[in-house]
mmCIF file of C-alpha atoms in Angstrom:
data_model
loop_
_atom_site.group_PDB
_atom_site.id
_atom_site.type_symbol
_atom_site.label_atom_id
_atom_site.label_comp_id
_atom_site.label_asym_id
_atom_site.label_seq_id
_atom_site.Cartn_x
_atom_site.Cartn_y
_atom_site.Cartn_z
ATOM 1 C CA MET A 1 21.533 150.996 18.332
ATOM 2 C CA ALA A 2 23.324 152.707 21.154
ATOM 3 C CA VAL A 3 23.485 156.297 22.240
ATOM 4 C CA SER A 4 25.134 157.770 25.282
ATOM 5 C CA GLY A 5 25.199 161.333 26.546
ATOM 6 C CA SER A 6 21.514 160.744 27.071
ATOM 7 C CA LYS A 7 22.892 157.284 27.858
ATOM 8 C CA VAL A 8 20.599 155.282 25.662
ATOM 9 C CA VAL A 9 21.236 151.641 24.881
ATOM 10 C CA PHE A 10 19.113 149.765 22.384
ATOM 11 C CA GLY A 11 18.616 146.036 22.338
ATOM 12 C CA ASP A 12 19.436 145.645 18.677
ATOM 13 C CA VAL A 13 23.101 146.534 19.149
ATOM 14 C CA TYR A 14 25.680 143.853 19.690
ATOM 15 C CA VAL A 15 28.080 145.689 21.965
ATOM 16 C CA ASP A 16 29.652 142.626 23.507
ATOM 17 C CA GLU A 17 30.174 139.006 22.591
ATOM 18 C CA LEU A 18 30.180 136.177 25.079
ATOM 19 C CA VAL A 19 29.874 132.608 23.890
ATOM 20 C CA SER A 20 28.829 129.790 26.136
ATOM 21 C CA SER A 21 27.514 126.317 25.519
ATOM 22 C CA CYS A 22 23.992 125.022 25.897
ATOM 23 C CA GLY A 23 22.692 121.495 26.019
ATOM 24 C CA ASN A 24 20.639 119.973 23.247
ATOM 25 C CA SER A 25 17.855 122.428 22.533
ATOM 26 C CA PHE A 26 14.512 122.566 20.841
ATOM 27 C CA GLU A 27 12.382 125.318 19.444
ATOM 28 C CA PHE A 28 8.761 125.890 20.328
ATOM 29 C CA LEU A 29 7.463 127.852 17.360
ATOM 30 C CA LYS A 30 5.844 130.905 18.872
ATOM 31 C CA PRO A 31 2.069 130.517 18.631
ATOM 32 C CA LYS A 32 1.365 134.086 19.621
ATOM 33 C CA GLY A 33 -1.745 135.701 18.163
ATOM 34 C CA VAL A 34 -1.151 138.264 15.461
ATOM 35 C CA TYR A 35 -3.495 140.969 14.249
ATOM 36 C CA PHE A 36 -3.478 141.495 10.486
ATOM 37 C CA ALA A 37 -4.513 144.782 8.933
ATOM 38 C CA ASP A 38 -6.931 143.187 6.478
ATOM 39 C CA ARG A 39 -8.385 140.952 9.204
ATOM 40 C CA SER A 40 -8.438 138.066 6.726
ATOM 41 C CA HIS A 41 -6.246 136.234 9.198
ATOM 42 C CA ILE A 42 -7.628 136.236 12.718
ATOM 43 C CA SER A 43 -4.514 134.966 14.421
ATOM 44 C CA CYS A 44 -1.442 132.822 13.966
ATOM 45 C CA ARG A 45 -1.487 130.259 16.723
ATOM 46 C CA LYS A 46 0.330 127.339 15.171
ATOM 47 C CA ALA A 47 2.690 125.432 17.391
ATOM 48 C CA GLY A 48 5.274 122.810 16.722
ATOM 49 C CA MET A 49 8.484 121.268 17.931
ATOM 50 C CA VAL A 50 11.734 121.312 15.992
ATOM 51 C CA LEU A 51 14.796 119.537 17.336
ATOM 52 C CA ARG A 52 17.951 121.561 16.889
ATOM 53 C CA LYS A 53 21.638 120.843 17.174
ATOM 54 C CA GLN A 54 23.637 122.314 20.019
ATOM 55 C CA GLU A 55 23.778 126.092 19.712
ATOM 56 C CA GLN A 56 26.261 128.648 20.979
ATOM 57 C CA PRO A 57 24.211 131.652 22.121
ATOM 58 C CA LEU A 58 25.390 135.193 21.557
ATOM 59 C CA PHE A 59 24.933 137.469 24.542
ATOM 60 C CA VAL A 60 24.343 141.128 23.726
ATOM 61 C CA CYS A 61 24.962 143.226 26.796
ATOM 62 C CA GLY A 62 24.119 146.899 27.008
ATOM 63 C CA HIS A 63 26.304 149.523 28.529
ATOM 64 C CA TYR A 64 27.026 153.157 27.858
ATOM 65 C CA VAL A 65 28.923 153.295 24.616
ATOM 66 C CA SER A 66 29.546 156.697 23.076
ATOM 67 C CA PRO A 67 28.598 160.383 23.119
ATOM 68 C CA THR A 68 25.214 161.334 21.701
ATOM 69 C CA MET A 69 25.125 162.449 18.098
ATOM 70 C CA SER A 70 22.582 164.856 16.614
ATOM 71 C CA ARG A 71 19.082 164.255 17.885
ATOM 72 C CA ASN A 72 17.735 165.041 14.433
ATOM 73 C CA SER A 73 19.532 162.197 12.675
ATOM 74 C CA LYS A 74 17.298 159.782 10.767
ATOM 75 C CA TYR A 75 16.097 156.624 12.494
ATOM 76 C CA ASN A 76 18.255 153.925 10.942
ATOM 77 C CA PRO A 77 19.103 151.189 13.438
ATOM 78 C CA PRO A 78 22.167 149.058 12.793
ATOM 79 C CA PHE A 79 21.117 145.633 11.642
ATOM 80 C CA GLY A 80 23.006 142.399 11.534
ATOM 81 C CA PRO A 81 24.910 140.049 13.806
ATOM 82 C CA ARG A 82 27.913 140.759 15.977
ATOM 83 C CA ILE A 83 28.088 144.537 15.675
ATOM 84 C CA LYS A 84 30.492 145.694 18.350
ATOM 85 C CA SER A 85 29.025 149.155 18.889
ATOM 86 C CA SER A 86 27.116 151.839 17.069
ATOM 87 C CA ARG A 87 26.190 155.477 17.366
ATOM 88 C CA THR A 88 22.837 156.888 16.395
ATOM 89 C CA SER A 89 19.906 158.720 17.897
ATOM 90 C CA PRO A 90 16.180 158.773 17.465
ATOM 91 C CA LEU A 91 13.823 161.361 15.985
ATOM 92 C CA PRO A 92 11.481 163.731 17.809
ATOM 93 C CA CYS A 93 7.884 162.478 18.193
ATOM 94 C CA SER A 94 4.272 163.590 18.053
ATOM 95 C CA SER A 95 1.428 164.314 20.502
ATOM 96 C CA SER A 96 -0.110 162.047 23.077
ATOM 97 C CA ARG A 97 -2.960 161.227 25.402
ATOM 98 C CA ALA A 98 -2.866 159.542 28.770
ATOM 99 C CA VAL A 99 -4.311 156.173 29.747
ATOM 100 C CA HIS A 100 -6.114 154.967 32.831
ATOM 101 C CA ASP A 101 -4.274 154.081 36.038
ATOM 102 C CA VAL A 102 -4.288 150.643 37.613
ATOM 103 C CA SER A 103 -3.442 150.324 41.289
ATOM 104 C CA PHE A 104 -0.728 147.801 42.103
ATOM 105 C CA ASP A 105 -2.903 146.538 44.960
ATOM 106 C CA GLY A 106 -5.277 144.819 42.526
ATOM 107 C CA SER A 107 -2.654 143.260 40.315
ATOM 108 C CA SER A 108 -2.388 139.535 39.808
ATOM 109 C CA SER A 109 0.793 137.904 41.067
ATOM 110 C CA ASP A 110 2.306 134.521 41.756
ATOM 111 C CA ASP A 111 2.956 132.838 45.084
ATOM 112 C CA GLN A 112 6.381 134.425 45.424
ATOM 113 C CA THR A 113 5.007 137.977 45.392
ATOM 114 C CA THR A 114 4.616 139.740 48.722
ATOM 115 C CA SER A 115 2.634 142.888 49.482
ATOM 116 C CA LEU A 116 3.918 146.402 48.924
ATOM 117 C CA PRO A 117 3.247 149.045 51.557
ATOM 118 C CA GLN A 118 0.200 151.232 50.954
ATOM 119 C CA ARG A 119 2.299 154.387 50.942
ATOM 120 C CA ALA A 120 5.751 155.029 49.599
ATOM 121 C CA ILE A 121 8.451 155.010 52.231
ATOM 122 C CA LEU A 122 10.528 157.844 50.860
ATOM 123 C CA SER A 123 14.074 158.620 51.755
ATOM 124 C CA GLU A 124 15.116 162.232 52.127
ATOM 125 C CA ARG A 125 17.901 161.396 49.741
ATOM 126 C CA THR A 126 17.458 161.364 45.975
ATOM 127 C CA LEU A 127 16.842 157.970 44.423
ATOM 128 C CA THR A 128 18.658 156.991 41.236
ATOM 129 C CA LEU A 129 18.003 154.279 38.675
ATOM 130 C CA VAL A 130 21.266 152.531 37.701
ATOM 131 C CA PRO A 131 20.483 150.215 34.755
ATOM 132 C CA GLY A 132 22.253 147.599 32.665
ATOM 133 C CA SER A 133 20.973 145.155 30.067
ATOM 134 C CA CYS A 134 21.591 141.882 28.292
ATOM 135 C CA TYR A 135 19.929 140.479 25.178
ATOM 136 C CA LEU A 136 20.190 136.943 23.802
ATOM 137 C CA PRO A 137 18.371 136.345 20.494
ATOM 138 C CA HIS A 138 16.726 133.062 19.596
ATOM 139 C CA PRO A 139 19.429 130.924 17.941
ATOM 140 C CA ALA A 140 17.481 130.864 14.670
ATOM 141 C CA LYS A 141 17.107 134.677 14.683
ATOM 142 C CA VAL A 142 20.659 135.799 15.407
ATOM 143 C CA GLU A 143 21.400 136.741 11.796
ATOM 144 C CA LYS A 144 18.521 139.225 11.661
ATOM 145 C CA GLY A 145 19.034 140.471 15.209
ATOM 146 C CA GLY A 146 16.039 138.804 16.830
ATOM 147 C CA GLU A 147 12.665 140.418 17.445
ATOM 148 C CA ASP A 148 13.183 142.008 20.886
ATOM 149 C CA ALA A 149 14.262 145.609 21.415
ATOM 150 C CA HIS A 150 14.974 147.739 24.455
ATOM 151 C CA PHE A 151 16.360 151.109 25.511
ATOM 152 C CA ILE A 152 18.061 152.699 28.494
ATOM 153 C CA CYS A 153 17.860 156.476 29.032
ATOM 154 C CA ALA A 154 20.020 156.918 32.101
ATOM 155 C CA ASP A 155 19.861 160.716 32.244
ATOM 156 C CA GLU A 156 16.079 160.645 31.963
ATOM 157 C CA GLN A 157 15.894 157.674 34.388
ATOM 158 C CA ALA A 158 13.793 155.556 32.041
ATOM 159 C CA ILE A 159 13.978 152.095 30.493
ATOM 160 C CA GLY A 160 11.820 150.107 28.094
ATOM 161 C CA VAL A 161 11.481 146.701 26.462
ATOM 162 C CA ALA A 162 9.458 145.434 23.509
ATOM 163 C CA ASP A 163 8.930 142.007 21.969
ATOM 164 C CA GLY A 164 8.013 141.773 18.295
ATOM 165 C CA VAL A 165 5.296 139.149 17.766
ATOM 166 C CA GLY A 166 6.901 136.234 15.946
ATOM 167 C CA GLY A 167 3.764 135.063 14.147
ATOM 168 C CA TRP A 168 4.248 137.805 11.544
ATOM 169 C CA ALA A 169 7.100 135.790 10.057
ATOM 170 C CA GLU A 170 4.486 133.482 8.537
ATOM 171 C CA VAL A 171 3.498 136.290 6.170
ATOM 172 C CA GLY A 172 7.066 137.479 5.550
ATOM 173 C CA ILE A 173 7.131 140.374 8.032
ATOM 174 C CA ASP A 174 9.896 140.893 10.588
ATOM 175 C CA ALA A 175 8.115 142.169 13.702
ATOM 176 C CA GLY A 176 11.506 143.065 15.154
ATOM 177 C CA GLU A 177 11.469 146.115 12.882
ATOM 178 C CA PHE A 178 8.276 147.319 14.557
ATOM 179 C CA ALA A 179 9.675 146.696 18.052
ATOM 180 C CA ARG A 180 12.903 148.563 17.292
ATOM 181 C CA GLU A 181 11.117 151.548 15.783
ATOM 182 C CA LEU A 182 8.697 151.651 18.715
ATOM 183 C CA MET A 183 11.579 151.763 21.196
ATOM 184 C CA SER A 184 13.424 154.382 19.142
ATOM 185 C CA ASN A 185 10.319 156.553 19.059
ATOM 186 C CA SER A 186 9.926 156.037 22.799
ATOM 187 C CA VAL A 187 13.378 157.499 23.400
ATOM 188 C CA LYS A 188 12.500 160.505 21.275
ATOM 189 C CA ALA A 189 9.260 161.006 23.163
ATOM 190 C CA ILE A 190 11.096 160.743 26.498
ATOM 191 C CA ARG A 191 13.428 163.551 25.454
ATOM 192 C CA ASP A 192 10.375 165.748 24.906
ATOM 193 C CA GLU A 193 9.071 165.066 28.424
ATOM 194 C CA PRO A 194 9.529 167.519 31.306
ATOM 195 C CA LYS A 195 12.775 166.796 33.120
ATOM 196 C CA GLY A 196 12.182 164.511 36.067
ATOM 197 C CA SER A 197 8.547 163.888 35.088
ATOM 198 C CA VAL A 198 8.596 161.279 32.345
ATOM 199 C CA ASP A 199 5.074 159.877 31.879
ATOM 200 C CA PRO A 200 5.440 156.346 30.442
ATOM 201 C CA ALA A 201 1.803 156.236 29.278
ATOM 202 C CA ARG A 202 2.170 159.491 27.361
ATOM 203 C CA VAL A 203 5.507 158.300 25.951
ATOM 204 C CA LEU A 204 3.971 155.077 24.669
ATOM 205 C CA GLU A 205 1.069 156.952 23.075
ATOM 206 C CA LYS A 206 3.499 159.221 21.223
ATOM 207 C CA ALA A 207 5.804 156.397 20.210
ATOM 208 C CA HIS A 208 2.956 154.234 18.929
ATOM 209 C CA SER A 209 1.444 157.036 16.878
ATOM 210 C CA SER A 210 4.809 157.588 15.171
ATOM 211 C CA THR A 211 5.687 153.951 14.475
ATOM 212 C CA LYS A 212 4.973 152.967 10.877
ATOM 213 C CA SER A 213 6.753 149.624 10.426
ATOM 214 C CA GLN A 214 4.644 146.560 9.780
ATOM 215 C CA GLY A 215 4.287 144.057 12.570
ATOM 216 C CA SER A 216 3.292 144.307 16.209
ATOM 217 C CA SER A 217 4.885 144.058 19.632
ATOM 218 C CA THR A 218 4.390 144.193 23.359
ATOM 219 C CA ALA A 219 5.727 147.188 25.290
ATOM 220 C CA CYS A 220 6.849 148.024 28.805
ATOM 221 C CA ILE A 221 8.194 151.471 29.772
ATOM 222 C CA ILE A 222 9.360 152.401 33.271
ATOM 223 C CA SER A 223 10.556 155.720 34.684
ATOM 224 C CA LEU A 224 11.824 156.754 38.122
ATOM 225 C CA HIS A 225 10.207 159.693 39.888
ATOM 226 C CA LYS A 226 10.995 161.068 43.316
ATOM 227 C CA GLU A 227 7.879 159.332 44.691
ATOM 228 C CA GLY A 228 8.617 155.963 43.075
ATOM 229 C CA LEU A 229 8.294 154.106 39.792
ATOM 230 C CA HIS A 230 5.844 155.072 37.080
ATOM 231 C CA ALA A 231 5.263 152.387 34.459
ATOM 232 C CA ILE A 232 3.012 151.154 31.685
ATOM 233 C CA ASN A 233 2.886 147.576 30.464
ATOM 234 C CA LEU A 234 0.980 146.132 27.534
ATOM 235 C CA GLY A 235 1.199 142.434 26.775
ATOM 236 C CA ASP A 236 3.409 139.701 28.217
ATOM 237 C CA SER A 237 6.628 141.617 28.677
ATOM 238 C CA GLY A 238 6.854 143.184 32.117
ATOM 239 C CA PHE A 239 8.890 143.760 35.260
ATOM 240 C CA ILE A 240 9.314 142.746 38.862
ATOM 241 C CA VAL A 241 10.562 144.608 41.934
ATOM 242 C CA VAL A 242 12.916 142.627 44.164
ATOM 243 C CA ARG A 243 13.402 143.793 47.744
ATOM 244 C CA ASP A 244 15.522 141.959 50.326
ATOM 245 C CA GLY A 245 15.442 138.801 48.239
ATOM 246 C CA SER A 246 11.668 138.732 47.745
ATOM 247 C CA THR A 247 9.514 139.782 44.809
ATOM 248 C CA VAL A 248 7.282 142.571 46.097
ATOM 249 C CA PHE A 249 5.671 143.388 42.741
ATOM 250 C CA HIS A 250 5.135 141.633 39.414
ATOM 251 C CA SER A 251 3.305 143.336 36.541
ATOM 252 C CA PRO A 252 0.410 141.125 35.407
ATOM 253 C CA VAL A 253 0.385 139.545 31.952
ATOM 254 C CA GLN A 254 -2.203 140.790 29.458
ATOM 255 C CA GLN A 255 -3.399 138.094 27.046
ATOM 256 C CA HIS A 256 -6.487 137.547 24.905
ATOM 257 C CA GLY A 257 -5.926 133.815 25.349
ATOM 258 C CA PHE A 258 -3.117 131.365 25.956
ATOM 259 C CA ASN A 259 0.057 132.694 24.275
ATOM 260 C CA PHE A 260 -2.020 135.343 22.471
ATOM 261 C CA THR A 261 -0.659 138.529 23.971
ATOM 262 C CA TYR A 262 -1.965 142.079 23.839
ATOM 263 C CA GLN A 263 0.093 143.847 21.182
ATOM 264 C CA LEU A 264 0.550 147.243 19.567
ATOM 265 C CA GLU A 265 0.415 147.547 15.786
ATOM 266 C CA SER A 266 0.793 150.605 13.564
ATOM 267 C CA GLY A 267 -2.424 152.550 13.044
ATOM 268 C CA ASN A 268 -5.565 151.446 14.840
ATOM 269 C CA ASN A 269 -5.114 147.744 14.250
ATOM 270 C CA GLY A 270 -4.347 145.519 17.216
ATOM 271 C CA ASP A 271 -4.573 146.808 20.777
ATOM 272 C CA LEU A 272 -4.028 150.453 21.643
ATOM 273 C CA PRO A 273 -1.757 152.001 24.284
ATOM 274 C CA SER A 274 -4.901 152.854 26.262
ATOM 275 C CA SER A 275 -5.291 149.097 26.870
ATOM 276 C CA GLY A 276 -2.018 149.042 28.791
ATOM 277 C CA GLN A 277 -1.908 148.975 32.577
ATOM 278 C CA VAL A 278 -0.377 151.969 34.334
ATOM 279 C CA PHE A 279 1.386 151.585 37.680
ATOM 280 C CA ARG A 280 2.641 153.863 40.462
ATOM 281 C CA ILE A 281 4.923 151.814 42.693
ATOM 282 C CA PRO A 282 6.727 152.961 45.870
ATOM 283 C CA ILE A 283 10.359 151.902 46.025
ATOM 284 C CA LEU A 284 13.282 152.018 48.433
ATOM 285 C CA PRO A 285 17.063 152.276 48.126
ATOM 286 C CA GLY A 286 18.379 148.776 47.543
ATOM 287 C CA ASP A 287 15.400 147.655 45.462
ATOM 288 C CA VAL A 288 16.202 145.955 42.158
ATOM 289 C CA ILE A 289 13.950 146.318 39.109
ATOM 290 C CA VAL A 290 14.097 143.456 36.597
ATOM 291 C CA ALA A 291 12.316 144.199 33.315
ATOM 292 C CA GLY A 292 12.172 141.705 30.495
ATOM 293 C CA THR A 293 10.363 140.141 27.590
ATOM 294 C CA ASP A 294 8.476 136.871 27.774
ATOM 295 C CA GLY A 295 11.681 134.990 26.986
ATOM 296 C CA LEU A 296 12.516 135.730 30.621
ATOM 297 C CA PHE A 297 9.152 135.355 32.331
ATOM 298 C CA ASP A 298 8.067 132.267 30.351
ATOM 299 C CA ASN A 299 11.143 130.401 31.559
ATOM 300 C CA LEU A 300 11.859 131.610 35.099
ATOM 301 C CA TYR A 301 9.657 131.978 38.136
ATOM 302 C CA ASN A 302 9.938 135.147 40.193
ATOM 303 C CA ASN A 303 11.740 133.391 43.050
ATOM 304 C CA GLU A 304 14.369 132.090 40.590
ATOM 305 C CA VAL A 305 14.997 135.615 39.291
ATOM 306 C CA ALA A 306 15.127 136.961 42.843
ATOM 307 C CA ALA A 307 17.671 134.287 43.806
ATOM 308 C CA VAL A 308 19.958 135.388 40.972
ATOM 309 C CA VAL A 309 19.583 139.008 42.095
ATOM 310 C CA VAL A 310 20.536 138.102 45.672
ATOM 311 C CA HIS A 311 23.595 136.186 44.471
ATOM 312 C CA ALA A 312 24.607 139.081 42.201
ATOM 313 C CA LEU A 313 24.298 141.660 44.971
ATOM 314 C CA ARG A 314 26.366 139.557 47.350
ATOM 315 C CA ALA A 315 29.005 139.082 44.650
ATOM 316 C CA GLY A 316 29.117 142.803 43.901
ATOM 317 C CA PHE A 317 27.924 142.422 40.304
ATOM 318 C CA SER A 318 26.947 145.412 38.199
ATOM 319 C CA PRO A 319 23.396 145.695 36.793
ATOM 320 C CA GLU A 320 24.717 144.563 33.398
ATOM 321 C CA SER A 321 26.441 141.502 34.866
ATOM 322 C CA THR A 322 23.311 140.697 36.855
ATOM 323 C CA ALA A 323 21.229 140.879 33.680
ATOM 324 C CA LYS A 324 23.700 138.558 31.995
ATOM 325 C CA GLU A 325 23.348 136.010 34.814
ATOM 326 C CA ILE A 326 19.552 136.112 34.575
ATOM 327 C CA VAL A 327 19.613 135.720 30.798
ATOM 328 C CA ALA A 328 21.965 132.735 31.060
ATOM 329 C CA LEU A 329 19.647 130.965 33.511
ATOM 330 C CA ALA A 330 16.585 131.755 31.394
ATOM 331 C CA ARG A 331 18.244 130.238 28.320
ATOM 332 C CA GLU A 332 19.245 127.187 30.358
ATOM 333 C CA ARG A 333 15.597 126.708 31.338
ATOM 334 C CA ALA A 334 14.398 127.392 27.798
ATOM 335 C CA VAL A 335 16.266 124.372 26.419
ATOM 336 C CA ASP A 336 15.416 122.072 29.317
ATOM 337 C CA LYS A 337 12.710 119.632 28.241
ATOM 338 C CA ASN A 338 11.928 118.404 31.737
ATOM 339 C CA LYS A 339 11.976 121.415 34.064
ATOM 340 C CA GLN A 340 8.621 122.885 34.998
ATOM 341 C CA THR A 341 8.456 126.502 33.821
ATOM 342 C CA PRO A 342 5.829 129.269 33.886
ATOM 343 C CA PHE A 343 5.148 128.669 30.174
ATOM 344 C CA ALA A 344 4.717 124.934 30.673
ATOM 345 C CA LYS A 345 2.331 125.570 33.574
ATOM 346 C CA ALA A 346 0.284 128.011 31.475
ATOM 347 C CA ALA A 347 0.170 125.556 28.567
ATOM 348 C CA GLN A 348 -0.972 122.755 30.848
ATOM 349 C CA ASP A 349 -3.637 124.987 32.393
ATOM 350 C CA ALA A 350 -4.861 125.732 28.852
ATOM 351 C CA GLY A 351 -5.187 122.019 28.112
ATOM 352 C CA TYR A 352 -1.941 121.406 26.231
ATOM 353 C CA ARG A 353 0.504 118.593 26.952
ATOM 354 C CA TYR A 354 3.751 120.514 27.307
ATOM 355 C CA ASN A 355 6.849 120.195 29.439
ATOM 356 C CA GLY A 356 9.998 122.255 29.768
ATOM 357 C CA GLY A 357 10.925 125.759 28.708
ATOM 358 C CA LYS A 358 10.284 127.791 25.558
ATOM 359 C CA LEU A 359 13.157 128.889 23.336
ATOM 360 C CA ASP A 360 12.800 132.569 22.482
ATOM 361 C CA ASP A 361 14.596 135.915 22.339
ATOM 362 C CA ILE A 362 15.487 136.929 25.902
ATOM 363 C CA THR A 363 15.866 140.556 26.963
ATOM 364 C CA VAL A 364 16.606 141.576 30.552
ATOM 365 C CA VAL A 365 17.140 145.100 31.893
ATOM 366 C CA VAL A 366 18.263 145.206 35.529
ATOM 367 C CA SER A 367 18.112 148.487 37.450
ATOM 368 C CA PHE A 368 19.571 149.038 40.909
ATOM 369 C CA ILE A 369 17.822 151.694 42.990
ATOM 370 C CA THR A 370 20.445 153.698 44.839
ATOM 371 C CA SER A 371 20.256 156.790 47.029
ATOM 372 C CA SER A 372 22.370 159.894 46.682
ATOM 373 C CA ALA A 373 24.623 158.637 49.448
ATOM 374 C CA ASP A 374 25.195 155.353 47.586
ATOM 375 C CA VAL A 375 26.087 156.764 44.157
#
């Protein structure tokens, strides 16, 4: 779905088609934990390997498509492969409550993460979030649109990503429906926020309370304020901040166990938005925010993402083109059976014999931070 005017781009819209070739690939069946409403199933954590023939991935890249239609139109996301563009808009949402704050100083991070300053170094000029996105579904999930979803609200200076938990497929439920509705409801909640003061935690509370589809998903919502980024992350989606070629912040992963992510589900089942971590992060002009689902962060280390960002900036790429480059590298790693990846390292640490990447939906939203003089 894509909406402009408010400049919203959803991850379930195929607004562009780029075909490239991959090497021989394999699928690691997602052993993510899943909460079931009746609790008769504790979790789906089955894993397996399936060799697949060479695939041609479909890149889905987000950009501003068309003027906004009525904000009261019914939530009805376009569904199906290779949709060039679409126009729709989300519904209004319900009430909220805030969640606790977590200081970035205490966050876990990898070796490539450097320290942020204790106080924001603020420019007198207005900072602007300039976003672009790219989405590449799992080859086996292209026909149904994959299970990731995302949005871009450029006017409101907010972005979000969600990853539907694939284990629901074992009981015939498409968790992508939940992820898409959650992101749609997030956009509606953002439009109800005070201008210039979007509270991601409050937005996620509202969106979750209004989402009725079966399934569950992770969620990450980020907004730009004059004092820096405000964000909430629940699960194993997340974001990094790249500054001068180095990763200065990486949101920590929330998991109950290996590959068993925190996840939102309709009602009071699963984890709640109050379990998410809230961040206030100082930023500078020239910073680059890379948000994504675990299809990104399971396959690329922070320094690999930062290297792509540096190359893209030097080449004069747009945020959308930068996202496309990152997605392409993540898919390359996902089908590599020999390369050490973050997922392989986590599996090995958990006692599993596993090498290479993990084939999955990959969503990346890249945001350049510019100042008023740069726009």
